[in-house]
mmCIF file of C-alpha atoms in Angstrom:
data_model
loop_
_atom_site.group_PDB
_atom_site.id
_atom_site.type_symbol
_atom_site.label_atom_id
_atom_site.label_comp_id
_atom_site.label_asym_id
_atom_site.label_seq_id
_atom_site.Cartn_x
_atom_site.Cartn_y
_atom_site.Cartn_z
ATOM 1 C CA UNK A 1 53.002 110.829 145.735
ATOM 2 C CA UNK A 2 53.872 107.754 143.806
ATOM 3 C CA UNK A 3 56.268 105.338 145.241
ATOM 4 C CA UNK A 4 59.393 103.661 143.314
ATOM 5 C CA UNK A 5 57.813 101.448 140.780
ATOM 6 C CA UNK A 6 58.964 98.430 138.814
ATOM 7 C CA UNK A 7 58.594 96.493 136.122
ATOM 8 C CA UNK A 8 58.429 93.737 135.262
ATOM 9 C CA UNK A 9 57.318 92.381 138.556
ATOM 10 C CA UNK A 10 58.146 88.529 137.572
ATOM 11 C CA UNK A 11 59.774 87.265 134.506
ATOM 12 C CA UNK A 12 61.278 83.902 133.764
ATOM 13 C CA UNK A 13 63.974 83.850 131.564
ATOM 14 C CA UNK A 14 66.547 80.477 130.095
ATOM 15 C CA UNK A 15 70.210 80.375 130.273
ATOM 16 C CA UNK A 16 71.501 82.398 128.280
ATOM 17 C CA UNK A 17 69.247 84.846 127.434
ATOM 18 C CA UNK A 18 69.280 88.747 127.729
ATOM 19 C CA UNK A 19 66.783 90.260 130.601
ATOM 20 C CA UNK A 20 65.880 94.303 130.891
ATOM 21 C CA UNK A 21 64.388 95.500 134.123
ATOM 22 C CA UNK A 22 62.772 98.856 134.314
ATOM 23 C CA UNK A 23 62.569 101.359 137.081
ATOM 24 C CA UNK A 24 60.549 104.741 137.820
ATOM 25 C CA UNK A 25 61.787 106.500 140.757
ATOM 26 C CA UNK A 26 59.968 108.836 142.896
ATOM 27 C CA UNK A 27 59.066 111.904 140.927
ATOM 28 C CA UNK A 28 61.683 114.729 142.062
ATOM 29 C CA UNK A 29 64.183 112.058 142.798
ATOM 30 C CA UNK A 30 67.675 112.391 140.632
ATOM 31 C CA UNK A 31 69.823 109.003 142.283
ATOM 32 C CA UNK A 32 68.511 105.773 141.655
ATOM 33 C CA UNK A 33 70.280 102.724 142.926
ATOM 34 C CA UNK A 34 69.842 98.530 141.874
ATOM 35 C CA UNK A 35 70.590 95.927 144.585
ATOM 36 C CA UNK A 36 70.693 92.304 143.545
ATOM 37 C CA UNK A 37 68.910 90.258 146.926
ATOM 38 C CA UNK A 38 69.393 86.779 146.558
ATOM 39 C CA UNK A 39 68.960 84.201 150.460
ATOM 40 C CA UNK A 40 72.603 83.461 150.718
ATOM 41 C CA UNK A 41 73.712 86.920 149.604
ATOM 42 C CA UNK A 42 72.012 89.606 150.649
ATOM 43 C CA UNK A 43 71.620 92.450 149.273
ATOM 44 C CA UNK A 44 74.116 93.640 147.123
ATOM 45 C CA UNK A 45 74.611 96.717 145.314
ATOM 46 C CA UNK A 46 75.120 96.631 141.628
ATOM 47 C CA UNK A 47 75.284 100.518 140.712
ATOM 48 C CA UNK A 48 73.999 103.997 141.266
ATOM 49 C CA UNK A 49 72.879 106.449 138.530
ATOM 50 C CA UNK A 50 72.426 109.979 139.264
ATOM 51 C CA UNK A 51 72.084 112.853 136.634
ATOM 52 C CA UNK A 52 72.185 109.638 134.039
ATOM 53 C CA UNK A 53 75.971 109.135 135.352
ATOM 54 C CA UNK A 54 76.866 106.278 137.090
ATOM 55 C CA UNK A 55 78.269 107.453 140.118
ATOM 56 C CA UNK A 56 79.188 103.905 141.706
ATOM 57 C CA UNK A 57 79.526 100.045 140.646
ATOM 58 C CA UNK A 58 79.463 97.452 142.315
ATOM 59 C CA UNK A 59 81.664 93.989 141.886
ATOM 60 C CA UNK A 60 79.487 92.303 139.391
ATOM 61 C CA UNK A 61 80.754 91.259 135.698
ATOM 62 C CA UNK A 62 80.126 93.194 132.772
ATOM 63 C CA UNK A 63 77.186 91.450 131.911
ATOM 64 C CA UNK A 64 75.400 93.520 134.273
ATOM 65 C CA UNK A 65 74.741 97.148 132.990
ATOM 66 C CA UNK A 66 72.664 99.590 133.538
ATOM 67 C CA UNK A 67 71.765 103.456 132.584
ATOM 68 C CA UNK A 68 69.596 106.582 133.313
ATOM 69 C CA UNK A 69 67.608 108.584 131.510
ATOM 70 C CA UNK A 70 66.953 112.077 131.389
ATOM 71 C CA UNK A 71 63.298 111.882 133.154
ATOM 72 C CA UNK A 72 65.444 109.802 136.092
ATOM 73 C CA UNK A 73 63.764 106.829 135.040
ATOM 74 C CA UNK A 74 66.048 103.726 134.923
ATOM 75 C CA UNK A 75 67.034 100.504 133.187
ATOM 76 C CA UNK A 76 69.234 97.621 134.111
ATOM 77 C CA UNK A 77 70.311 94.660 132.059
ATOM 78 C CA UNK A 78 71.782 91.445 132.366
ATOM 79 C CA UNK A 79 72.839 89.525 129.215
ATOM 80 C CA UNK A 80 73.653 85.871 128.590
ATOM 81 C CA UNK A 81 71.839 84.406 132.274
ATOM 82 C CA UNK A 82 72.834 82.501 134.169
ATOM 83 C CA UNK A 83 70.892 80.278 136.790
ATOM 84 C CA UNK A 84 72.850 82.091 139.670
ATOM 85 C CA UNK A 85 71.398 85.144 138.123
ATOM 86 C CA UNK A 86 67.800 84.273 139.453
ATOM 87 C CA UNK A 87 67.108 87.114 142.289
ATOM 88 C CA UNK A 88 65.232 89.543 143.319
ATOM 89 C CA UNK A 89 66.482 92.631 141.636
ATOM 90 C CA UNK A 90 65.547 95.804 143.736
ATOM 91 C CA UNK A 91 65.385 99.398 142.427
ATOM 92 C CA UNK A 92 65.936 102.479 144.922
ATOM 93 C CA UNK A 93 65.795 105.979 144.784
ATOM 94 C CA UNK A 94 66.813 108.917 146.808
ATOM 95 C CA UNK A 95 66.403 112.704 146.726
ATOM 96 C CA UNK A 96 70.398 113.093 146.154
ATOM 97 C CA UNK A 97 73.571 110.730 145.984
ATOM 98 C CA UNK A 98 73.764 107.977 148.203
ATOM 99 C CA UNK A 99 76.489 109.414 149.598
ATOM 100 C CA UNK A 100 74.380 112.700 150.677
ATOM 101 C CA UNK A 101 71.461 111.547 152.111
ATOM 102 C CA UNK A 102 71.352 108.028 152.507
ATOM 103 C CA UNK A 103 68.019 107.257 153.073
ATOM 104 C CA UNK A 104 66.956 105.015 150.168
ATOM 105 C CA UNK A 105 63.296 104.419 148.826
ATOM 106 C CA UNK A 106 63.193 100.774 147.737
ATOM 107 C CA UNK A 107 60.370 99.288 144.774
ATOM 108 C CA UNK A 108 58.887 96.471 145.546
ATOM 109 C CA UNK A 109 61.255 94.404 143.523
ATOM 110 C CA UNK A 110 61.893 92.220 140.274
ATOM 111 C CA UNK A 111 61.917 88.651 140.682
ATOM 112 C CA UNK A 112 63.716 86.925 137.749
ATOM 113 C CA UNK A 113 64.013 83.522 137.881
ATOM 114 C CA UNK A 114 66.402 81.570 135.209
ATOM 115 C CA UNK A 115 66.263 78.590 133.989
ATOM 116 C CA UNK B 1 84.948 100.463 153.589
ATOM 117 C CA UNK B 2 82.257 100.441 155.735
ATOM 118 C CA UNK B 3 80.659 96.601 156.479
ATOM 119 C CA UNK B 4 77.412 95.734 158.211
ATOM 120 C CA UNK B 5 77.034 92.315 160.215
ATOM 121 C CA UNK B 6 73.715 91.206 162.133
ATOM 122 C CA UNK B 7 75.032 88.245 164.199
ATOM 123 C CA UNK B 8 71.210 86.577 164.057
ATOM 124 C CA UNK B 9 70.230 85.430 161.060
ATOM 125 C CA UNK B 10 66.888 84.412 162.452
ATOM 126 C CA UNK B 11 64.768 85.252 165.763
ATOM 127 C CA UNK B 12 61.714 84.045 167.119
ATOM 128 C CA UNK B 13 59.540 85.757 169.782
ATOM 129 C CA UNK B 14 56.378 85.164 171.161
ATOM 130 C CA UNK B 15 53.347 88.070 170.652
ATOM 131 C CA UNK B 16 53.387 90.767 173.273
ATOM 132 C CA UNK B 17 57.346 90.029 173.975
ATOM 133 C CA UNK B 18 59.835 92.325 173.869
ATOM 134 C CA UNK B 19 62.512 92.410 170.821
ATOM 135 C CA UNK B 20 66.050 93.169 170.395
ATOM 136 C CA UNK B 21 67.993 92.619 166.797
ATOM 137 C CA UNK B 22 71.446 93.235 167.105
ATOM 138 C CA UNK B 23 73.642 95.273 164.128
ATOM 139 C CA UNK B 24 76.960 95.594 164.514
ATOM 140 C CA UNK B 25 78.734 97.778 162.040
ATOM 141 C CA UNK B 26 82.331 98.804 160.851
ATOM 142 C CA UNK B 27 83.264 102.319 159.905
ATOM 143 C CA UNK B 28 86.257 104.424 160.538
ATOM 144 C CA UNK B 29 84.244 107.394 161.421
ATOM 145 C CA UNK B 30 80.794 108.193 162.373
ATOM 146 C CA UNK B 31 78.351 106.919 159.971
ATOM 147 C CA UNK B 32 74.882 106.997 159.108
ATOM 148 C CA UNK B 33 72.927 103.945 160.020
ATOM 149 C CA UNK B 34 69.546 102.196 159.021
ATOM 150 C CA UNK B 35 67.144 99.694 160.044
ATOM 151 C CA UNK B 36 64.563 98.664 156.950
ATOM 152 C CA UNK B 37 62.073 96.301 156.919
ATOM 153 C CA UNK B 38 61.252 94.006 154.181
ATOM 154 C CA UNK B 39 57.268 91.985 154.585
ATOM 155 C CA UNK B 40 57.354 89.097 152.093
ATOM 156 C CA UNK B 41 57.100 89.759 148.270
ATOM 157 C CA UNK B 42 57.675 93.190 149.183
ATOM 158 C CA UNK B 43 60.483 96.067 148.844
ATOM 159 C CA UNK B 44 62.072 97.617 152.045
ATOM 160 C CA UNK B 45 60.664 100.077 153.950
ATOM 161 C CA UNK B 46 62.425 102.341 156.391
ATOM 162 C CA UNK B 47 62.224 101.960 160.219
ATOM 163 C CA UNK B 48 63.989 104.507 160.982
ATOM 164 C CA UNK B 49 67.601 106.362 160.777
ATOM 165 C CA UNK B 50 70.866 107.786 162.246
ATOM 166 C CA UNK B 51 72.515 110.712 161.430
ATOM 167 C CA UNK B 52 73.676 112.880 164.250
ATOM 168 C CA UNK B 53 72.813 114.168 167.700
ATOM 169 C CA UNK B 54 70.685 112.260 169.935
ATOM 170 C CA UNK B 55 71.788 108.261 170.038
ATOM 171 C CA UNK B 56 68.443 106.370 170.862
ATOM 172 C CA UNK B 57 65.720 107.286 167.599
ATOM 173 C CA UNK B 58 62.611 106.330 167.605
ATOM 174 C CA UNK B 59 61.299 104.844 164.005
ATOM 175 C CA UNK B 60 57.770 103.670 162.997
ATOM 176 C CA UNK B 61 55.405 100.838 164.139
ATOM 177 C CA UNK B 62 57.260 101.308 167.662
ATOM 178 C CA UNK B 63 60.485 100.654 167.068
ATOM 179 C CA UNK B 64 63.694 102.357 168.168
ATOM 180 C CA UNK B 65 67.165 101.903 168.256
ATOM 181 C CA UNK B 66 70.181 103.016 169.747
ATOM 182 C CA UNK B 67 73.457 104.457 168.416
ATOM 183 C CA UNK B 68 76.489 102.917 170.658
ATOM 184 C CA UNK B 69 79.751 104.298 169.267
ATOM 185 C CA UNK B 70 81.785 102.382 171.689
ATOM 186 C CA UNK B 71 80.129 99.027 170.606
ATOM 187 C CA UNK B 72 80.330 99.950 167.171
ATOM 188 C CA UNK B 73 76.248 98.659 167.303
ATOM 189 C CA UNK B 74 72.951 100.459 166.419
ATOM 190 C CA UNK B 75 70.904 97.846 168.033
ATOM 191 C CA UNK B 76 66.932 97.656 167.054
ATOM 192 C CA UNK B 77 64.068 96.860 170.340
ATOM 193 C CA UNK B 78 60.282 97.161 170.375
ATOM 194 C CA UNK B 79 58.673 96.950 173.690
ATOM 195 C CA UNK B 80 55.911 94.291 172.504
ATOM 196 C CA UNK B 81 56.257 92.318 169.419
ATOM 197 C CA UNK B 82 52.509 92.050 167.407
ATOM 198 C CA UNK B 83 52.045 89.203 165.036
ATOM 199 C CA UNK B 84 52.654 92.089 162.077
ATOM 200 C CA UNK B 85 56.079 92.440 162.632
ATOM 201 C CA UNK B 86 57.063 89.179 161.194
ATOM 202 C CA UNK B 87 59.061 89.847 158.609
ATOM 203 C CA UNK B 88 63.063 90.219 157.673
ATOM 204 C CA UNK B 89 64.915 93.490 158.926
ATOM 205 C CA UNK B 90 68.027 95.153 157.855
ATOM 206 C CA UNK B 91 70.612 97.355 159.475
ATOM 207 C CA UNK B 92 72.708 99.094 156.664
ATOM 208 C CA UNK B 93 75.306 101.977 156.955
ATOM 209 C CA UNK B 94 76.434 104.731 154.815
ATOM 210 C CA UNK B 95 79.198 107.101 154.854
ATOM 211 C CA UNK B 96 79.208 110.686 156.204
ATOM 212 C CA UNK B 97 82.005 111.570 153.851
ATOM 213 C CA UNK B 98 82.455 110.953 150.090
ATOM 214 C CA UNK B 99 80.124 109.197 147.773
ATOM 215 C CA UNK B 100 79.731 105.692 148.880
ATOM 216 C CA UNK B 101 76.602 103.345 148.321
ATOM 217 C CA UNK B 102 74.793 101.984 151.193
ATOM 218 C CA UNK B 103 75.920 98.532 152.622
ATOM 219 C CA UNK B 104 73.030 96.287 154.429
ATOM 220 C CA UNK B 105 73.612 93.322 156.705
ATOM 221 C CA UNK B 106 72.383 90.216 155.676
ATOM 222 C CA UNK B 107 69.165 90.571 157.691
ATOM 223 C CA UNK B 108 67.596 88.703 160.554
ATOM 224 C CA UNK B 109 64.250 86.832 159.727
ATOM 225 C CA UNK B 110 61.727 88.033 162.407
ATOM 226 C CA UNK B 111 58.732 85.354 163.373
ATOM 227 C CA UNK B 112 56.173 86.095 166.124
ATOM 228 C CA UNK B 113 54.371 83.233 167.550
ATOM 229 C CA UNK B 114 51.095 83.257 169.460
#
């Protein structure tokens, strides 16, 4: 079956602007999750949607939002960018909750880059 | 909260060598744990996992790993390192108990020289 696909894959965007990042989880799978990956940083996790609730957030300002759908499908956005806002944005989805299962299914990623 | 730290931020081994990336983790009881791979340009893909029972799992491409509760570590080894398995790995851990994101390490960058 289809893996966790995202788009876009690469977008460049200038300070200040508003970016929306799209995510289509594994068909049957309810809990999708965003990490921000950046080289100094890591991965870190931004929020969890399952059942379009957001079950978790992560310490990240409001600018950073994000919802689900009711097909599971996901969107995140990030409005006014800045340049430490270039990453690569990861989607992830799992059967249940994070908190259930664990085992994450990661897309291959969307790089923004902000200029 | 649980917290993940790999102590290496980057390894290299020659081909054919044995491998060893260390994860050290912090949780106040037992967790789950994960090793993931990311290739470059790519997303992560799971090695393998922790959950209960038996401590040493065996994941794909040959790896394994080893639950020590005492060391608080859930070490990664492959017996001989091919020239595929350069790439960055991360140990994460999760919580048994409520509803808790995952946390990942910062990885360790993996290169394999001939």
């Amino acid at each position: 079956k289809a893996g966790v696909t995202q788009t876009p894959r690469y977008l460049i965007k200038t300070r200040g602007q508003q970016v929306t990042l799209s995510c289509s989880p594994i068909s049957g799978h309810r809990s999708v999750s965003w990490y921000q990956q950046t080289p100094g940083q890591g991965l870190q996790f931004l929020f969890e949607y399952f059942s379009e609730t957001q079950r978790n957030k992560g310490n990240f300002p409001g600018r950073f939002s994000g919802r689900q759908f009711s097909n599971s499908r996901s969107e995140m956005n990030v409005s006014t960018l800045e340049l430490g806002d270039s990453a690569l944005y990861l989607c992830a989805s799992s059967a249940g909750t994070s908190g259930d299962t664990g085992e994450l299914f990661f897309g291959e990623g969307s790089r923004l880059t902000v200029l | 909260a649980q917290s993940v730290t790999q102590p290496d931020i980057h390894i290299t081994v020659s081909e054919g060598a044995s491998l060893e990336l260390r994860c050290n983790y912090s949780y106040g009881a037992t967790p789950y744990l994960f090793w993931y791979v990311q290739s470059p340009g790519q997303g992560l893909q799971l090695l393998l996992k922790y959950f209960s029972g038996d401590t040493l799992v065996q994941g794909i491409k040959g790896f394994e790993a080893e639950f020590k509760r005492s060391q608080s570590s859930f070490n990664l080894r492959k017996p001989s390192v091919h020239w595929s398995d350069a790439a960055e790995y991360f140990c994460a851990v999760g919580a048994h108990s409520g509803n808790t994101p995952l946390v990942f390490g910062k990885g360790t960058r993996l290169s394999v020289i001939a």
